[in-house]
XYZ file of C-alpha atoms in Angstrom:
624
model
C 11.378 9.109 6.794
C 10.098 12.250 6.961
C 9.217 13.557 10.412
C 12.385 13.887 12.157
C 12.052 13.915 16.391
C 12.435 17.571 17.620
C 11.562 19.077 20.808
C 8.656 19.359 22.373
C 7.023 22.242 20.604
C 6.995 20.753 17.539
C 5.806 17.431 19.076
C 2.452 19.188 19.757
C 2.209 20.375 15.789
C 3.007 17.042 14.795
C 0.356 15.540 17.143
C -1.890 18.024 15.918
C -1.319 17.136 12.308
C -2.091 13.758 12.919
C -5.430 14.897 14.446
C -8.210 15.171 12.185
C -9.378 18.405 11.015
C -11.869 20.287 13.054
C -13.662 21.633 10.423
C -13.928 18.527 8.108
C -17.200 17.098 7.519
C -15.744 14.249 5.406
C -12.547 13.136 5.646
C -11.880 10.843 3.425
C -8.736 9.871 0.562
C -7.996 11.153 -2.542
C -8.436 7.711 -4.395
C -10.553 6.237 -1.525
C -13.199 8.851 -2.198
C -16.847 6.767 -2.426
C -19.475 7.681 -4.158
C -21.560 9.539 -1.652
C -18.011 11.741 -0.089
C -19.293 15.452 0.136
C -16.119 16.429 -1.643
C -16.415 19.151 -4.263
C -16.225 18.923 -7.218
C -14.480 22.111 -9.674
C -15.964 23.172 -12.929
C -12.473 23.838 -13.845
C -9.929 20.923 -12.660
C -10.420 17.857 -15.303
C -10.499 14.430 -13.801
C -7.329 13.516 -15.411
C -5.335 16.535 -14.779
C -2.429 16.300 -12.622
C -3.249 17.916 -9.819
C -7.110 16.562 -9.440
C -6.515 13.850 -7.397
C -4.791 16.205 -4.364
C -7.572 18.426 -4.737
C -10.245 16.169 -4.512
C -8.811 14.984 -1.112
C -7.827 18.239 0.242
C -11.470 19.837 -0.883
C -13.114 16.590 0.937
C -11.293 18.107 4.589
C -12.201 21.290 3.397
C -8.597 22.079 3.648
C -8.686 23.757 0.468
C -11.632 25.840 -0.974
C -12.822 26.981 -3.872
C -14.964 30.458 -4.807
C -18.241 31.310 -5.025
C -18.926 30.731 -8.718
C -18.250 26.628 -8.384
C -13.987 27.211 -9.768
C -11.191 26.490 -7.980
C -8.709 28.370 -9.968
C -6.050 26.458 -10.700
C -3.562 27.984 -12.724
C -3.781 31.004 -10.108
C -1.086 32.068 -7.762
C -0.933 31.110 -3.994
C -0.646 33.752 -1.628
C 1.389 33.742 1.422
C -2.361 34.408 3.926
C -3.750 31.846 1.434
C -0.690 28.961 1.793
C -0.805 29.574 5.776
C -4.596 28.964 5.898
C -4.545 26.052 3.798
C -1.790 23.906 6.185
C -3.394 25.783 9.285
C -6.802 23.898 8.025
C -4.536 20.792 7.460
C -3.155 20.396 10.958
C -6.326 20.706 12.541
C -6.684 24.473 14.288
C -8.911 26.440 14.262
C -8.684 30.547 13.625
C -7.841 32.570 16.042
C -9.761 35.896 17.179
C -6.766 37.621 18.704
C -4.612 39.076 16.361
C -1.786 40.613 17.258
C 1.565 38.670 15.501
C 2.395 40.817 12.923
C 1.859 44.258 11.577
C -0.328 43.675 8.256
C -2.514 41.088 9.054
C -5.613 42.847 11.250
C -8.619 43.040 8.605
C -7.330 40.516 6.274
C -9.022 37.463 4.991
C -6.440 34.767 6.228
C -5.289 36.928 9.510
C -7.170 34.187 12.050
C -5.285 31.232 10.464
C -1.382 33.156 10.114
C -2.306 33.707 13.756
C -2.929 30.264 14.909
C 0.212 29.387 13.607
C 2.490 31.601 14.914
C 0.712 31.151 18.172
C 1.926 27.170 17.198
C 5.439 28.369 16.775
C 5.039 27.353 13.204
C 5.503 30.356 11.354
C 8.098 33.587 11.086
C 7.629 36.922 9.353
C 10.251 38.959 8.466
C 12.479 41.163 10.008
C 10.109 44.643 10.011
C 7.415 42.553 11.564
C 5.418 42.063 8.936
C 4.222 38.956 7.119
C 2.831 40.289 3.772
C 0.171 38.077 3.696
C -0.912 38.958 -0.034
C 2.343 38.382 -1.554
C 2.871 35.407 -3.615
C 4.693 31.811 -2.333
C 7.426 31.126 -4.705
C 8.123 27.696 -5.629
C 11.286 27.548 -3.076
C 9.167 29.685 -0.460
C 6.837 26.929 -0.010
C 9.648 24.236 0.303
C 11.229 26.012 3.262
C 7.575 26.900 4.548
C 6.653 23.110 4.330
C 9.847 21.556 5.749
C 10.164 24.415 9.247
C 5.908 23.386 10.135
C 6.201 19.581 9.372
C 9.476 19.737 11.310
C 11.514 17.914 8.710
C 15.293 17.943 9.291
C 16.641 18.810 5.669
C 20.264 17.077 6.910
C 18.148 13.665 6.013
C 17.781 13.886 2.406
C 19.829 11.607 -0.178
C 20.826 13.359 -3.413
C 20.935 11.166 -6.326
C 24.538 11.853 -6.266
C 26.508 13.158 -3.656
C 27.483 16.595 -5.525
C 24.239 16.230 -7.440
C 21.014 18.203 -6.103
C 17.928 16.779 -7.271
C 17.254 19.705 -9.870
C 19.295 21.408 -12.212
C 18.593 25.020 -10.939
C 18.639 25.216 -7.302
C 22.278 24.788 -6.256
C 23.309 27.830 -3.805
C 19.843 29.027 -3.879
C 18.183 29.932 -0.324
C 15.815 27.038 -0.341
C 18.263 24.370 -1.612
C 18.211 22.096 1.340
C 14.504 22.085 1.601
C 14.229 21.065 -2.108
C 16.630 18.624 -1.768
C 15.200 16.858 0.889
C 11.108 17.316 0.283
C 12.329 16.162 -3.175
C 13.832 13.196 -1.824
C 10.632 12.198 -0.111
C 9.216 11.782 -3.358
C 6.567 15.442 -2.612
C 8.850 18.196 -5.008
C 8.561 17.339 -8.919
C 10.316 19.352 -11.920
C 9.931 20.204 -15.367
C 10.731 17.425 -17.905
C 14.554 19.355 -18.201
C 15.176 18.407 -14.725
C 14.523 22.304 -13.197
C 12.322 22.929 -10.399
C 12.298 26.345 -10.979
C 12.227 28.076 -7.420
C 11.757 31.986 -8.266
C 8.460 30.680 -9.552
C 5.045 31.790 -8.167
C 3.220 28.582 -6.808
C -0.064 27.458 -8.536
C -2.969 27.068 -5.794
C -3.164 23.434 -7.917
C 1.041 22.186 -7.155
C -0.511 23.574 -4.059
C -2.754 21.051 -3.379
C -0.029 18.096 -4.665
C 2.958 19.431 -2.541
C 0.643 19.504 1.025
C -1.105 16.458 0.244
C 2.257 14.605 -0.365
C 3.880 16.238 2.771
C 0.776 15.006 4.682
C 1.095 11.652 2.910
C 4.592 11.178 4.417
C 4.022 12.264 7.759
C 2.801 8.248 8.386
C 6.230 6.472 7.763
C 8.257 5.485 10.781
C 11.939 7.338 11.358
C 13.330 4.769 13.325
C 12.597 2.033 10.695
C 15.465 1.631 8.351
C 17.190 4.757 6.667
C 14.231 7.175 7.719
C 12.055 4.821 7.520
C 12.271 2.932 4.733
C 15.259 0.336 2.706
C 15.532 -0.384 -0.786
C 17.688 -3.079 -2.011
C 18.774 -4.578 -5.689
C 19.088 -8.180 -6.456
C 18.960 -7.409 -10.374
C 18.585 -4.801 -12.600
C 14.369 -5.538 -12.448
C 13.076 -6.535 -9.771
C 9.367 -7.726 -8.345
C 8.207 -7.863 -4.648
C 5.924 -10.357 -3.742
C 4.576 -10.928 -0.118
C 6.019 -10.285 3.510
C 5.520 -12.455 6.712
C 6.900 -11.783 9.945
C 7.803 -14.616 12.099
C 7.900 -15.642 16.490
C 11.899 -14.424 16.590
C 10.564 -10.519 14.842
C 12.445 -12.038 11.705
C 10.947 -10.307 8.644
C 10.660 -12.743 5.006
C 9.974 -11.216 1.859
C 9.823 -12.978 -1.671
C 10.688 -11.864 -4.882
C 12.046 -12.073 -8.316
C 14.721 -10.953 -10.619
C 16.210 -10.325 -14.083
C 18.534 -8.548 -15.670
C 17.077 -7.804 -19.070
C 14.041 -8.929 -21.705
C 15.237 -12.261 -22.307
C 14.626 -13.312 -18.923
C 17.921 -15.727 -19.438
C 18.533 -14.939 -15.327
C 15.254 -14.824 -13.950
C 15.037 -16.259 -10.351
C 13.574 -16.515 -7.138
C 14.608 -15.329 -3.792
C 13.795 -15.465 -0.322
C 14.991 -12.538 1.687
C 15.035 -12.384 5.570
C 15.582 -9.243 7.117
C 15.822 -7.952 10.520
C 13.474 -5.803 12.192
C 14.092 -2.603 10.748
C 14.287 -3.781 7.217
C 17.767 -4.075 6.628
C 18.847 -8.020 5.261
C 20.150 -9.906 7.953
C 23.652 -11.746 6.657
C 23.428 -14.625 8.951
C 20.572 -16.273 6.648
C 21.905 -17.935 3.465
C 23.998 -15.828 1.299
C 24.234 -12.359 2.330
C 20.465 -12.971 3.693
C 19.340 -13.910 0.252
C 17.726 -17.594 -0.273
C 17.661 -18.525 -4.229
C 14.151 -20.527 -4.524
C 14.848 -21.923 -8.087
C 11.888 -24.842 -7.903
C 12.003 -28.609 -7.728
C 12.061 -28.996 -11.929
C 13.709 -26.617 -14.634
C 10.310 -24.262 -15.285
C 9.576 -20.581 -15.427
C 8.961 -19.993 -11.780
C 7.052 -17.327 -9.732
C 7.129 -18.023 -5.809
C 4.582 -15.365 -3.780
C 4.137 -16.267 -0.486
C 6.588 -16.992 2.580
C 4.833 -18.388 5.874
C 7.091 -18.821 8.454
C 6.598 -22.008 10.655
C 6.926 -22.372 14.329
C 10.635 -24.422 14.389
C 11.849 -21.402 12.468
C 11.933 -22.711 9.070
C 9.790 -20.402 6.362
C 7.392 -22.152 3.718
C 7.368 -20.644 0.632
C 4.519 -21.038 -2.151
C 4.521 -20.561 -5.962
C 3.891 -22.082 -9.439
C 4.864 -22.525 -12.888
C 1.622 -22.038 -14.597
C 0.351 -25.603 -14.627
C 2.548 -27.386 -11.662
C 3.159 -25.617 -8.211
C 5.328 -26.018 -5.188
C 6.116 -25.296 -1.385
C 9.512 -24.673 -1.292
C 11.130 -25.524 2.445
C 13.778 -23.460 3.501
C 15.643 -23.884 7.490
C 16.222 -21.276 9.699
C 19.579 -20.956 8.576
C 18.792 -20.353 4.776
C 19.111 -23.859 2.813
C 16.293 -25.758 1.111
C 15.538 -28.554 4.080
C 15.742 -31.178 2.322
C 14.333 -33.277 4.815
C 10.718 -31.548 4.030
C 9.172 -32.625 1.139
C 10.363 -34.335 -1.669
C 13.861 -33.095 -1.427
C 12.928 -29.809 -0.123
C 9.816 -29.168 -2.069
C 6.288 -30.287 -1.822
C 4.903 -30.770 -5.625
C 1.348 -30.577 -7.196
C 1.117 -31.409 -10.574
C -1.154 -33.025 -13.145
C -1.233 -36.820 -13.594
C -1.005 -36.702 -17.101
C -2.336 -33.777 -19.773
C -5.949 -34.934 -19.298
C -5.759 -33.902 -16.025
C -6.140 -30.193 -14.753
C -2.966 -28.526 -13.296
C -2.329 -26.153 -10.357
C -1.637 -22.866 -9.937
C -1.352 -21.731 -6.162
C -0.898 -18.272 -4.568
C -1.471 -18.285 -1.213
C -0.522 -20.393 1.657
C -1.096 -20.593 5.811
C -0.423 -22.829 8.734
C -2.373 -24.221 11.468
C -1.557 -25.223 14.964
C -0.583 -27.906 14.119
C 2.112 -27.401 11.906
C 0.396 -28.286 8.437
C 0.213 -26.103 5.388
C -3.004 -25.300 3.539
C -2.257 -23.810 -0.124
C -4.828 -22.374 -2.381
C -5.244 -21.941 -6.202
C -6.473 -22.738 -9.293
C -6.857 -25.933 -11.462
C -7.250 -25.582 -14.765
C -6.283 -27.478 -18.493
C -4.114 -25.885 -21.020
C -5.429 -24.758 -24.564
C -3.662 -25.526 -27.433
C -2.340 -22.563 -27.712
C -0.299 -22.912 -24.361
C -3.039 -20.589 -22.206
C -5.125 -21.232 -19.185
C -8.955 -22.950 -20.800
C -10.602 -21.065 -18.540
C -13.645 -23.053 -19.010
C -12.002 -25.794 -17.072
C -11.191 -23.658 -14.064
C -11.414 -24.557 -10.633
C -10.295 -23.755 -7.372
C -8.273 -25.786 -4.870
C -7.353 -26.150 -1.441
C -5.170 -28.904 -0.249
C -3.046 -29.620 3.125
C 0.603 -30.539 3.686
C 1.290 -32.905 7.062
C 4.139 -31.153 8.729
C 6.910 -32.622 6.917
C 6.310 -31.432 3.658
C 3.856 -34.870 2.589
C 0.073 -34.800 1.128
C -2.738 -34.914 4.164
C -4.058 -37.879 3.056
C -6.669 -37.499 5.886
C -8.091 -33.941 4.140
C -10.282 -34.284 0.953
C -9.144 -36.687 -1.705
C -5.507 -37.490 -1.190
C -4.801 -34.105 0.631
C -7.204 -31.795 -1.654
C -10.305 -30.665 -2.172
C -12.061 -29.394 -4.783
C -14.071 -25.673 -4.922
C -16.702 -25.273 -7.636
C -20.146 -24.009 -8.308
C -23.050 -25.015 -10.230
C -23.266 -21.770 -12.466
C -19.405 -20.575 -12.854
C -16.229 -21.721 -12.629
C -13.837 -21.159 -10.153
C -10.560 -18.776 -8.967
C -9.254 -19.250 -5.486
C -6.438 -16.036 -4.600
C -6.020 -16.580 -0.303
C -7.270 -18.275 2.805
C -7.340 -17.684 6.165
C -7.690 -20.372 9.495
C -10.107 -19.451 12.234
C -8.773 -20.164 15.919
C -10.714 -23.987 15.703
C -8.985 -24.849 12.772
C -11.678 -24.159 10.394
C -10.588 -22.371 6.654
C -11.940 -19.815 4.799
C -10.892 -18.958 1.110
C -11.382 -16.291 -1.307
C -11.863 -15.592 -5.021
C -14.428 -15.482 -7.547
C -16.896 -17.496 -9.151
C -16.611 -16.389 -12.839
C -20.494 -16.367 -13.321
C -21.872 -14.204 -16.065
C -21.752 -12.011 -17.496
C -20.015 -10.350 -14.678
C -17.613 -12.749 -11.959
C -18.678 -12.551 -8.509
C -17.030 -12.620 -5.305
C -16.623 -16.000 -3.533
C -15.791 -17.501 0.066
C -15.659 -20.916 0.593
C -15.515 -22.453 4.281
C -14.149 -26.188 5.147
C -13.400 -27.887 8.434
C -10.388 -28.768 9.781
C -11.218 -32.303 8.351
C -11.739 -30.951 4.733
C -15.345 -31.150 4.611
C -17.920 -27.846 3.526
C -19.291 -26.580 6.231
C -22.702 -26.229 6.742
C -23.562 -23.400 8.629
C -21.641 -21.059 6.470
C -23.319 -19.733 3.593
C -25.335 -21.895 1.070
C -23.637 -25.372 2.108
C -19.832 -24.469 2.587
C -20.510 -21.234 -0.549
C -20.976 -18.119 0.125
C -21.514 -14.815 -2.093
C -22.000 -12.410 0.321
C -22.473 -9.242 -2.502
C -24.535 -11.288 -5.552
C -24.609 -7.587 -7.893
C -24.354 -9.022 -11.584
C -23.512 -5.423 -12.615
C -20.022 -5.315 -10.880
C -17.456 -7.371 -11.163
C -15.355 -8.315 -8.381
C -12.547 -11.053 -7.299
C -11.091 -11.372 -3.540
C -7.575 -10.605 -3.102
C -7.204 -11.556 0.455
C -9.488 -12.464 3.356
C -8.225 -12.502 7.607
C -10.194 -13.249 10.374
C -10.582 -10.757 13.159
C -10.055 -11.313 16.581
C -14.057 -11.532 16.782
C -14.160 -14.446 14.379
C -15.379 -11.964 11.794
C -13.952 -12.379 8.113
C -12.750 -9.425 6.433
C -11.868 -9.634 3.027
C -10.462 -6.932 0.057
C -10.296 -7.156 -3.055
C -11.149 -5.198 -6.655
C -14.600 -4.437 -8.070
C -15.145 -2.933 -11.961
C -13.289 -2.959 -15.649
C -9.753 -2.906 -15.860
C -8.745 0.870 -15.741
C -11.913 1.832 -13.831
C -11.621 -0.532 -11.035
C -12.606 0.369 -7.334
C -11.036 -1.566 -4.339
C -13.535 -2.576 -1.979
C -13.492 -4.094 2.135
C -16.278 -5.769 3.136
C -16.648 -8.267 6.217
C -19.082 -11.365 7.061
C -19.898 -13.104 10.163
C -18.857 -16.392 10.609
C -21.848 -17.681 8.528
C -20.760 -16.205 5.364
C -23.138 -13.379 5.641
C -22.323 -9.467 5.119
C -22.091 -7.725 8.223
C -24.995 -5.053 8.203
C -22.694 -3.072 10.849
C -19.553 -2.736 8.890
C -18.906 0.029 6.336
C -21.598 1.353 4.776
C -24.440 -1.803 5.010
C -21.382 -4.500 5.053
C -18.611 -2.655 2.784
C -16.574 -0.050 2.649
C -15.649 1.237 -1.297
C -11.941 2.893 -2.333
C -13.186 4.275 -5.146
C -9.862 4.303 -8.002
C -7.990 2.278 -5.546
C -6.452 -0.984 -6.648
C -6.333 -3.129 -3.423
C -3.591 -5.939 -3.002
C -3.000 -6.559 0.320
C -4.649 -6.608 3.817
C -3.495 -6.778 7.676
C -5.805 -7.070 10.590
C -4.768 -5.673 13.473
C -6.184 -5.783 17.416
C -6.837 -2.237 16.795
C -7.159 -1.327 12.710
C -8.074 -2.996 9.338
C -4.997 -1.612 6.536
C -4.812 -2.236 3.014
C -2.301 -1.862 0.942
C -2.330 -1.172 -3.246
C -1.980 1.140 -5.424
C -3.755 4.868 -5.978
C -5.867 4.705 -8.796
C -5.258 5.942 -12.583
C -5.941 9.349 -12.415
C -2.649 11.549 -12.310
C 0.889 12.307 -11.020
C -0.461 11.055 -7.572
C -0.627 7.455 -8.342
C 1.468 5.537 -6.274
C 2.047 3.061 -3.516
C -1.368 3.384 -1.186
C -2.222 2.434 2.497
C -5.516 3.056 3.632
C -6.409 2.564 7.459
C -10.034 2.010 8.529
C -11.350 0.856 11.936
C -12.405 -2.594 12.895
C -15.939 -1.061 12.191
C -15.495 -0.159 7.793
C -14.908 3.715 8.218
C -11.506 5.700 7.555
C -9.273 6.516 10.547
C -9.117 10.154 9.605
C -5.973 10.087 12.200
C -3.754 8.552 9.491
C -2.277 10.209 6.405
C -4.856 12.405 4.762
C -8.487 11.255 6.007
C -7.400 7.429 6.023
C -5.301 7.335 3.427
C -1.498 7.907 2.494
C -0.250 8.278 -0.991
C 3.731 7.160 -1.361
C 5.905 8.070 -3.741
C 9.440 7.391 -4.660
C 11.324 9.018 -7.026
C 13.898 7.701 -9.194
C 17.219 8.220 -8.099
C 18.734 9.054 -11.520
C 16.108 11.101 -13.508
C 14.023 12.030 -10.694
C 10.991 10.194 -12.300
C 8.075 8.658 -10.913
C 6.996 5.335 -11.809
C 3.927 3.649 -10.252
C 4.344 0.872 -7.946
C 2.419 -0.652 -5.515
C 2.261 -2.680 -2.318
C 2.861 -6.007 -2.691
C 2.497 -7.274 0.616
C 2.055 -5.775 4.521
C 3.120 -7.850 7.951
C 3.832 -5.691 11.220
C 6.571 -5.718 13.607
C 7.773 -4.970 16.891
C 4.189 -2.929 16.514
C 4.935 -1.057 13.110
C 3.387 -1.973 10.135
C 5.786 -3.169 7.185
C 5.170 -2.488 3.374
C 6.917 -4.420 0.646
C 6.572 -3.410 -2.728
C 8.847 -2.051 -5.913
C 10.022 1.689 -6.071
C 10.625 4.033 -9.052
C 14.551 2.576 -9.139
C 12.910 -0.932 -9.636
C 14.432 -1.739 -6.362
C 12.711 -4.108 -3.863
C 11.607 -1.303 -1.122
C 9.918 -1.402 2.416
C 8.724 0.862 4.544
C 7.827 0.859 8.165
C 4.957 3.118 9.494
C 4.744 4.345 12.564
C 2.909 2.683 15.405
């Protein structure tokens, strides 16, 4: 991780990083920017530069500034007064009218802001007493600057190799350590020969990148894992899928892996790890579970849900037929669940429609409601998705078709005017289920909830007959990812919103009639503009969702956004709401997008799971 524990002077910066900025009017993320943020926009930084992104979200705190002819400047050097204000502004203080730390500062445009951080502790001059506030940062400057006022202990950084700096160029150079271990953290980035180049003046736009990725960081948990996060390898690719947590703090994720394009290897696994991250060996092999399905197919399993005797359900499909795979508490398949270990749901014959499930949850008492799609196959071996609809269906306790729920243990979701996709569910504390997805109406799909009792039936009182459509706009898009109930009996749901490529993530929430919340958000939702949204926890005290930042940039990457029960951003967390993660690649130093695949939380952290730039299966634990 990235904040290291030091004494208690820098415990009061770090708290007062954390702290929202006293002089921010809106506070709100890069990515997760809405349409009506105040944040300004530069007549010279293009949308798809870079560095735009980090602007954007550093402008919106009104941590960085621009001048007085509507330009930010980018290509122009930072000075040191300039670099102090801008993390001064950052960690929340405000200027100070007493100057007196060094000798050159009186009169000069920054002087208020170098003061309030020396009066932090955060900053030294040099050894005449002066600071020389309008000299320029170097490149290597900055790094040492960043890593002594975050407090980040530069003894915690992994090289790629163990002789092997990050960079080419910075070996025995003064700022080496801080490179190596801001670089590390996934907040340095070189030139495409592998330099970083530290004698070189900083840009007020890597500016903007380097803080807002330092900020960024400032979120993950130290105590979690190695500094806060563990990556492991099953195969040379990997995928993450979803994380559960369950009663004994054991965490479950789910995956797949392959060794190359022919996919000759490809296989499931169920991974149970303790509760800082690292897999536990007592659980199958080495911790690892191989999930290889109940017939020879090409299968993708998503979902564990742990059960109360300690045994972990686990839900995928193989396009047309799907499966619960049942796995003990000491990591076999139980065959005493199921049919041999597996409960099946497949097509009578080809006439039929076949499923697809993705998500999966238990009730009280102890049976498992799965969700998906039903669809027929064209001739052409793809989905007809004229045919689609969605499912729910319930598994008694031992793995066997409910045939007390629906017909034979299912029910069927559909709509007049659209067919169906069905992507998660949630059960209320009666028993009651909610599920979420889309009706694919045109011209443009729209988002759908459906509601059943615990005895399978619509209900009612929610929405239009057991349907609801809480935002009918036939100019957007939009499918539901995930949907939780809130300790209110409230139903939040995420999900994605626009084209492919110019999608915004979206959180909205309904009462328990299906109905859009007035109070929540901004008039029931609450828009992350470029964000692609996978994942959501609800909290007692917090709504997070986890994705990906959005298209535009180097600062795409695995995103958490934390808002309050209420729709607005917890300016506390990351950068106004919202923390960007990046991990580079251990051999080149690259960046690849990921994103998070799935979130649980622990022992009072939250947990990501999701894929890193090494294609490793990675998560990280925030703090609390």
């Amino acid at each position: 991780m990235i904040i290291t524990p030091q004494p208690q002077a820098s415990q009061r910066r770090l708290r007062r990083l954390l702290a929202p900025p006293l002089l921010a009017v809106t506070l709100m993320a890069t990515s997760a920017l809405p349409a009506a943020a105040t944040a300004p926009s530069f007549a010279d930084v293009p949308a798809g530069s870079t560095h735009a992104v980090s602007i954007a979200r550093l402008g919106a705190a009104e941590v960085l500034q621009g001048f007085a002819d509507g330009t930010f400047r980018p290509a122009q050097n930072v000075t040191r007064g300039q670099f102090a204000a801008i993390v001064a502004r950052s960690m929340g203080l405000t200027e100070a009218t007493t100057i007196d730390a060094f000798d050159d500062i009186a009169g000069t445009t920054h002087a208020g802001w170098i003061q309030a951080l020396f009066d932090e502790g955060a900053i030294r001059g040099f050894t005449d007493g002066t600071f020389r506030p309008s000299a320029p940062v170097t490149r290597g400057q900055s790094a040492s600057m960043l890593v002594e006022l975050f407090d980040i202990d530069p003894s915690t950084a992994a090289r790629p190799s163990p002789d092997a700096p990050w960079f080419s160029d910075v070996s025995g150079t003064t700022h080496e350590a801080a490179i190596d271990v801001l670089a590390d953290r996934g907040v340095l980035r070189g030139d495409t020969s592998g330099r970083f180049l530290p004698s070189l003046n900083l840009r007020r736009d890597a500016a903007a990148s380097v803080l807002a990725r330092t900020i960024d960081r400032t979120v993950v948990d130290p105590a979690f894992g190695d500094q806060g996060s563990v990556a492991d390898v099953v195969r040379a690719n990997n995928q993450a899928r979803g994380i559960a947590v369950d009663q004994q703090s054991h965490l479950y994720s789910v995956g797949h892996s392959w060794t190359d394009d022919t996919f000759d290897d490809f296989g499931n696994h169920l991974i149970r790890r303790t509760t800082d991250g690292r897999i536990d060996p007592d659980f199958g092999d080495d911790g690892i579970v191989a999930i290889d399905g109940p017939i020879p197919a090409f299968w993708e399993f998503l979902r564990p849900v742990p059960l109360d005797d300690g045994r972990v359900a686990v839900v995928g499909n193989a396009m047309t037929i799907s499966a619960v795979a049942y796995v003990s508490a000491d990591g076999a398949i139980d065959t005493d669940r199921g049919d041999a270990g597996y409960a099946v749901f497949e097509a009578s014959d080809d006439t039929e429609p076949g499923f697809m499930a993705f998500d999966a949850a238990t009730d009280d008492e102890g049976r498992l409601i799965v969700v998906g799609d039903r669809f027929l196959m064209t001739e052409a071996g793809g989905p007809d998705a004229s045919s689609r609809l969605g499912f729910v269906a319930r598994l008694a306790a031992d793995g066997t078709p409910d045939a007390s729920f629906g017909d034979d243990g299912i029910v069927t979701v559909d709509t007049d005017d659209g067919r169906v996709q069905l992507r998660s569910v949630s059960i209320a504390d009666d028993g009651s289920i909610v599920v979420a997805g889309r009706a694919l109406t045109d011209p443009t799909p729209e988002l759908l909830l459906a509601a059943l009792t615990a005895d399978g039936l619509f209900d009612p009182g929610f929405g239009d007959n057991g349907l609801a459509r809480p935002v009918a706009d036939h100019d957007v898009g939009r499918i539901g990812w995930e949907l939780a109930h809130d300790a209110d009996g409230g139903i939040v749901v995420v999900g994605n919103q626009g084209a492919f490529g110019s999608r915004d993530g979206f959180v909205l929430r309904t009462g328990a009639d299906g109905l859009l919340d007035d109070g929540f958000g901004d008039g029931g939702i609450h828009l992350l503009a470029d964000g692609f949204v996978t994942s959501l926890l609800v909290t007692d005290t917090h709504l997070w969702i986890g994705g990906q930042a959005g298209d535009i940039g180097a600062d795409r990457g695995w995103s958490v956004w934390r808002l309050s029960l209420t729709g607005t951003p917890d300016t506390s967390f990351g950068l106004g709401g919202q923390s960007v993660l990046n991990f580079p690649r251990r051999d080149t130093g690259d960046f690849i997008a990921g994103n998070v695949a799935g979130m649980t939380t622990v022992d009072g952290s939250v947990v990501l799971h999701g894929i890193d730039a090494d294609n490793a299966l990675r998560v990280v634990g925030l703090a609390p």
